[in-house]
Amino acid sequence: GDSVTQMEGPVTLSEEAFLTINCTYTATGYPSLFWYVQYPGEGLQLLLKATKADDKGSNKGFEATYRKETTSFHLEKGSVQVSDSAVYFCALIRAGNNRKLIWGLGTSLAVNP
Amino acid sequence: GAGVSQTPSNKVTEKGKYVELRCDPISGHTALYWYRQSLGQGPEFLIYFQGTGAADDSGLPNDRFFAVRPEGSVSTLKIQRTERGDSAVYLCASTQGGTRNTGELFFGEGSRLTVL
């Protein structure tokens, strides 16, 4: 069945460091791909998305490119801030009528000043 | 309201008791999802409504769990004979339905259930 695999955390970085959180997926058809973020004490919210191959989603300095050939959607940011400390979830939604999101387990990021 | 509202935010109950968790979605959103999340885990799918009907309830773990959405807006997740393993944060999310469902879900802040 469809699945999402993301790198295990926790990830600890210093401020202004480069961030990569790997995400790969298995899915039939052409899913849409998402990164959601959960800040401490807050609900999940969409960070960015891509709906087709080679699309790049971007928001708040974060980017991820939908790579169908490697079935990946890695999250990157060139210079992290303390305020980026959160848990990041990669997810996919199937094409078709069943709009159930499939989630990765989440990667915790801590950014130190 | 502007966002998805879930009540109660915290619920502590004893093993064997009955619990109801409520979700008030964003106005106009016809798709509604229930997930639960345990510490250090991703959201676990429970059920997905399109309008009043359950489009996919394959994630409900057993027959102690039931959810309704009688008027296509507010939804209630009902848990009978609660067990300690039911302790988790129960998340509700809504979005536009049908062909406008792009997968961008709007989440509430969750209801934390603790079963003693």
Short mmCIF file of C-alpha atoms in Angstrom, two decimals:
data_model
loop_
_atom_site.label_atom_id
_atom_site.label_comp_id
_atom_site.label_asym_id
_atom_site.label_seq_id
_atom_site.Cartn_x
_atom_site.Cartn_y
_atom_site.Cartn_z
CA GLY A 1 0.00 0.00 0.00
CA ASP A 2 0.90 3.66 -0.08
CA SER A 3 3.46 4.80 2.45
CA VAL A 4 5.73 7.67 3.45
CA THR A 5 9.16 7.27 5.01
CA GLN A 6 11.03 10.18 6.51
CA MET A 7 14.31 10.44 8.30
CA GLU A 8 14.26 9.82 11.99
CA GLY A 9 14.98 12.58 14.42
CA PRO A 10 15.63 14.35 16.49
CA VAL A 11 17.67 16.72 14.39
CA THR A 12 19.63 19.37 16.27
CA LEU A 13 21.19 22.30 14.42
CA SER A 14 22.74 25.62 15.22
CA GLU A 15 21.07 28.78 13.98
CA GLU A 16 21.87 29.58 10.33
CA ALA A 17 22.78 25.97 9.53
CA PHE A 18 21.50 24.21 6.41
CA LEU A 19 18.60 21.81 6.90
CA THR A 20 17.61 18.72 4.96
CA ILE A 21 14.89 16.34 6.09
CA ASN A 22 14.57 13.38 3.76
CA CYS A 23 11.21 12.00 2.68
CA THR A 24 10.52 9.18 0.25
CA TYR A 25 7.18 7.69 -0.71
CA THR A 26 5.54 4.67 -2.24
CA ALA A 27 2.28 5.23 -4.05
CA THR A 28 0.29 4.12 -7.04
CA GLY A 29 -0.62 6.76 -9.53
CA TYR A 30 0.39 10.38 -9.10
CA PRO A 31 -0.08 11.55 -5.53
CA SER A 32 0.20 15.09 -4.25
CA LEU A 33 2.92 15.62 -1.65
CA PHE A 34 2.94 17.78 1.44
CA TRP A 35 5.04 18.96 4.33
CA TYR A 36 3.11 19.80 7.47
CA VAL A 37 4.64 21.41 10.55
CA GLN A 38 3.65 21.24 14.20
CA TYR A 39 5.11 24.00 16.37
CA PRO A 40 5.24 23.40 20.14
CA GLY A 41 1.78 23.68 21.65
CA GLU A 42 0.10 24.28 18.30
CA GLY A 43 -1.91 22.28 15.80
CA LEU A 44 -0.62 20.84 12.56
CA GLN A 45 -0.45 23.27 9.68
CA LEU A 46 0.48 23.00 6.05
CA LEU A 47 4.01 24.22 5.29
CA LEU A 48 4.19 23.54 1.55
CA LYS A 49 2.93 21.22 -1.14
CA ALA A 50 3.55 19.98 -4.68
CA THR A 51 0.97 18.39 -6.91
CA LYS A 52 2.97 16.99 -9.82
CA ALA A 53 6.42 15.84 -10.79
CA ASP A 54 9.15 18.50 -10.78
CA ASP A 55 6.93 20.98 -8.91
CA LYS A 56 8.73 22.88 -6.17
CA GLY A 57 6.78 23.89 -3.11
CA SER A 58 8.12 26.75 -1.03
CA ASN A 59 7.13 28.72 2.04
CA LYS A 60 8.91 30.56 4.87
CA GLY A 61 12.29 29.84 3.27
CA PHE A 62 11.62 26.10 3.09
CA GLU A 63 11.60 24.26 -0.24
CA ALA A 64 10.85 20.77 -1.45
CA THR A 65 10.87 19.39 -5.00
CA TYR A 66 8.63 16.53 -6.15
CA ARG A 67 11.04 13.99 -7.68
CA LYS A 68 9.13 11.17 -9.32
CA GLU A 69 12.26 9.36 -10.52
CA THR A 70 13.52 8.99 -6.95
CA THR A 71 10.04 9.10 -5.31
CA SER A 72 11.31 11.78 -2.97
CA PHE A 73 10.19 15.10 -1.53
CA HIS A 74 13.07 16.25 0.66
CA LEU A 75 12.59 19.38 2.76
CA GLU A 76 15.39 21.97 2.72
CA LYS A 77 16.12 25.35 4.20
CA GLY A 78 19.31 27.28 3.68
CA SER A 79 19.51 28.99 7.07
CA VAL A 80 17.39 27.79 9.96
CA GLN A 81 16.21 29.94 12.84
CA VAL A 82 15.35 29.10 16.42
CA SER A 83 11.71 29.70 15.51
CA ASP A 84 11.87 26.76 13.06
CA SER A 85 12.06 24.34 15.97
CA ALA A 86 9.09 22.05 15.44
CA VAL A 87 8.06 18.60 14.25
CA TYR A 88 7.88 18.21 10.47
CA PHE A 89 5.64 15.65 8.77
CA CYS A 90 5.80 14.49 5.18
CA ALA A 91 2.51 13.28 3.73
CA LEU A 92 0.85 12.26 0.51
CA ILE A 93 -2.67 12.16 -0.77
CA ARG A 94 -3.73 9.66 -3.35
CA ALA A 95 -5.12 10.64 -6.65
CA GLY A 96 -8.70 9.55 -7.04
CA ASN A 97 -11.76 9.64 -4.88
CA ASN A 98 -10.35 8.58 -1.52
CA ARG A 99 -8.73 11.71 -0.14
CA LYS A 100 -7.08 10.11 2.86
CA LEU A 101 -3.65 11.50 3.72
CA ILE A 102 -0.83 9.06 4.34
CA TRP A 103 1.71 10.37 6.87
CA GLY A 104 5.31 9.88 7.79
CA LEU A 105 6.24 9.51 11.45
CA GLY A 106 7.55 13.04 11.78
CA THR A 107 11.01 14.52 12.33
CA SER A 108 11.68 16.69 15.34
CA LEU A 109 13.94 19.67 14.70
CA ALA A 110 15.60 21.69 17.45
CA VAL A 111 17.53 24.81 16.49
CA ASN A 112 19.90 26.25 19.05
CA PRO A 113 20.94 29.91 19.15
CA GLY B 1 -15.28 30.58 13.81
CA ALA B 2 -12.24 31.12 11.67
CA GLY B 3 -10.60 27.76 12.34
CA VAL B 4 -11.37 24.20 13.28
CA SER B 5 -12.54 24.02 16.87
CA GLN B 6 -12.25 20.92 19.02
CA THR B 7 -13.69 20.35 22.45
CA PRO B 8 -12.75 19.44 25.05
CA SER B 9 -9.09 20.33 24.76
CA ASN B 10 -8.31 17.92 27.58
CA LYS B 11 -10.29 14.96 28.87
CA VAL B 12 -9.28 12.66 31.70
CA THR B 13 -11.47 9.63 32.22
CA GLU B 14 -11.42 6.25 33.88
CA LYS B 15 -11.06 2.95 32.13
CA GLY B 16 -14.42 1.67 30.96
CA LYS B 17 -16.11 5.06 30.67
CA TYR B 18 -17.74 6.57 27.59
CA VAL B 19 -16.23 9.64 25.92
CA GLU B 20 -17.39 12.06 23.24
CA LEU B 21 -15.06 14.41 21.40
CA ARG B 22 -16.48 17.21 19.29
CA CYS B 23 -15.18 18.87 16.14
CA ASP B 24 -16.57 22.04 14.60
CA PRO B 25 -15.02 22.44 11.14
CA ILE B 26 -14.42 25.55 9.12
CA SER B 27 -17.69 26.80 7.68
CA GLY B 28 -18.28 25.46 4.19
CA HIS B 29 -15.81 22.60 4.46
CA THR B 30 -17.60 19.43 3.49
CA ALA B 31 -14.68 17.05 4.07
CA LEU B 32 -13.81 16.22 7.68
CA TYR B 33 -11.15 13.89 9.04
CA TRP B 34 -10.41 12.37 12.41
CA TYR B 35 -6.90 11.29 13.30
CA ARG B 36 -5.22 10.32 16.51
CA GLN B 37 -1.64 11.01 17.43
CA SER B 38 0.45 9.35 20.07
CA LEU B 39 3.64 10.88 21.40
CA GLY B 40 6.43 10.70 18.82
CA GLN B 41 4.17 9.33 16.11
CA GLY B 42 2.54 10.68 13.01
CA PRO B 43 -1.22 11.13 12.78
CA GLU B 44 -3.07 7.83 12.54
CA PHE B 45 -6.09 7.96 10.28
CA LEU B 46 -9.42 7.07 11.85
CA ILE B 47 -12.26 8.20 9.60
CA TYR B 48 -13.06 10.60 6.78
CA PHE B 49 -16.44 12.18 6.11
CA GLN B 50 -17.61 13.70 2.88
CA GLY B 51 -20.73 15.55 3.88
CA THR B 52 -22.83 13.48 6.26
CA GLY B 53 -21.52 10.11 5.21
CA ALA B 54 -18.35 8.30 6.15
CA ALA B 55 -16.36 7.98 2.94
CA ASP B 56 -13.70 5.86 4.62
CA ASP B 57 -13.86 4.46 8.14
CA SER B 58 -11.14 1.89 7.68
CA GLY B 59 -8.99 3.46 10.39
CA LEU B 60 -11.38 2.98 13.27
CA PRO B 61 -9.51 0.46 15.44
CA ASN B 62 -12.53 -1.52 16.66
CA ASP B 63 -16.26 -1.30 17.28
CA ARG B 64 -15.77 0.77 20.44
CA PHE B 65 -15.06 3.72 18.18
CA PHE B 66 -17.82 5.46 16.25
CA ALA B 67 -18.17 8.87 14.63
CA VAL B 68 -21.13 10.82 13.33
CA ARG B 69 -21.71 13.95 11.36
CA PRO B 70 -25.50 14.15 11.11
CA GLU B 71 -25.84 17.55 9.45
CA GLY B 72 -22.62 17.60 7.49
CA SER B 73 -20.96 20.11 9.78
CA VAL B 74 -20.13 19.29 13.42
CA SER B 75 -18.77 15.81 14.02
CA THR B 76 -18.60 13.77 17.21
CA LEU B 77 -16.16 10.95 17.82
CA LYS B 78 -17.54 8.50 20.35
CA ILE B 79 -15.46 6.00 22.29
CA GLN B 80 -17.16 3.34 24.39
CA ARG B 81 -15.60 1.35 27.22
CA THR B 82 -12.39 3.34 27.05
CA GLU B 83 -9.09 1.56 27.53
CA ARG B 84 -5.71 2.92 28.60
CA GLY B 85 -4.43 2.36 25.08
CA ASP B 86 -6.96 4.88 23.80
CA SER B 87 -4.95 7.66 25.44
CA ALA B 88 -3.76 10.00 22.67
CA VAL B 89 -4.41 13.37 21.09
CA TYR B 90 -7.41 13.17 18.79
CA LEU B 91 -7.11 15.51 15.85
CA CYS B 92 -9.84 16.82 13.61
CA ALA B 93 -9.24 18.45 10.24
CA SER B 94 -11.47 19.86 7.55
CA THR B 95 -11.13 20.95 3.97
CA GLN B 96 -13.18 21.62 0.89
CA GLY B 97 -14.71 18.46 -0.44
CA GLY B 98 -15.17 16.63 -3.67
CA THR B 99 -13.03 17.74 -6.57
CA ARG B 100 -11.89 20.79 -4.58
CA ASN B 101 -10.18 18.58 -2.02
CA THR B 102 -6.52 19.23 -2.73
CA GLY B 103 -5.31 17.52 0.43
CA GLU B 104 -4.59 20.77 2.24
CA LEU B 105 -6.15 20.03 5.60
CA PHE B 106 -6.91 22.58 8.30
CA PHE B 107 -6.39 21.08 11.74
CA GLY B 108 -7.80 21.87 15.11
CA GLU B 109 -5.54 21.89 18.14
CA GLY B 110 -6.70 18.47 19.20
CA SER B 111 -8.39 16.87 22.17
CA ARG B 112 -5.99 15.19 24.55
CA LEU B 113 -7.60 12.06 26.00
CA THR B 114 -6.10 10.39 29.04
CA VAL B 115 -7.59 7.12 30.23
CA LEU B 116 -6.54 6.21 33.77
#
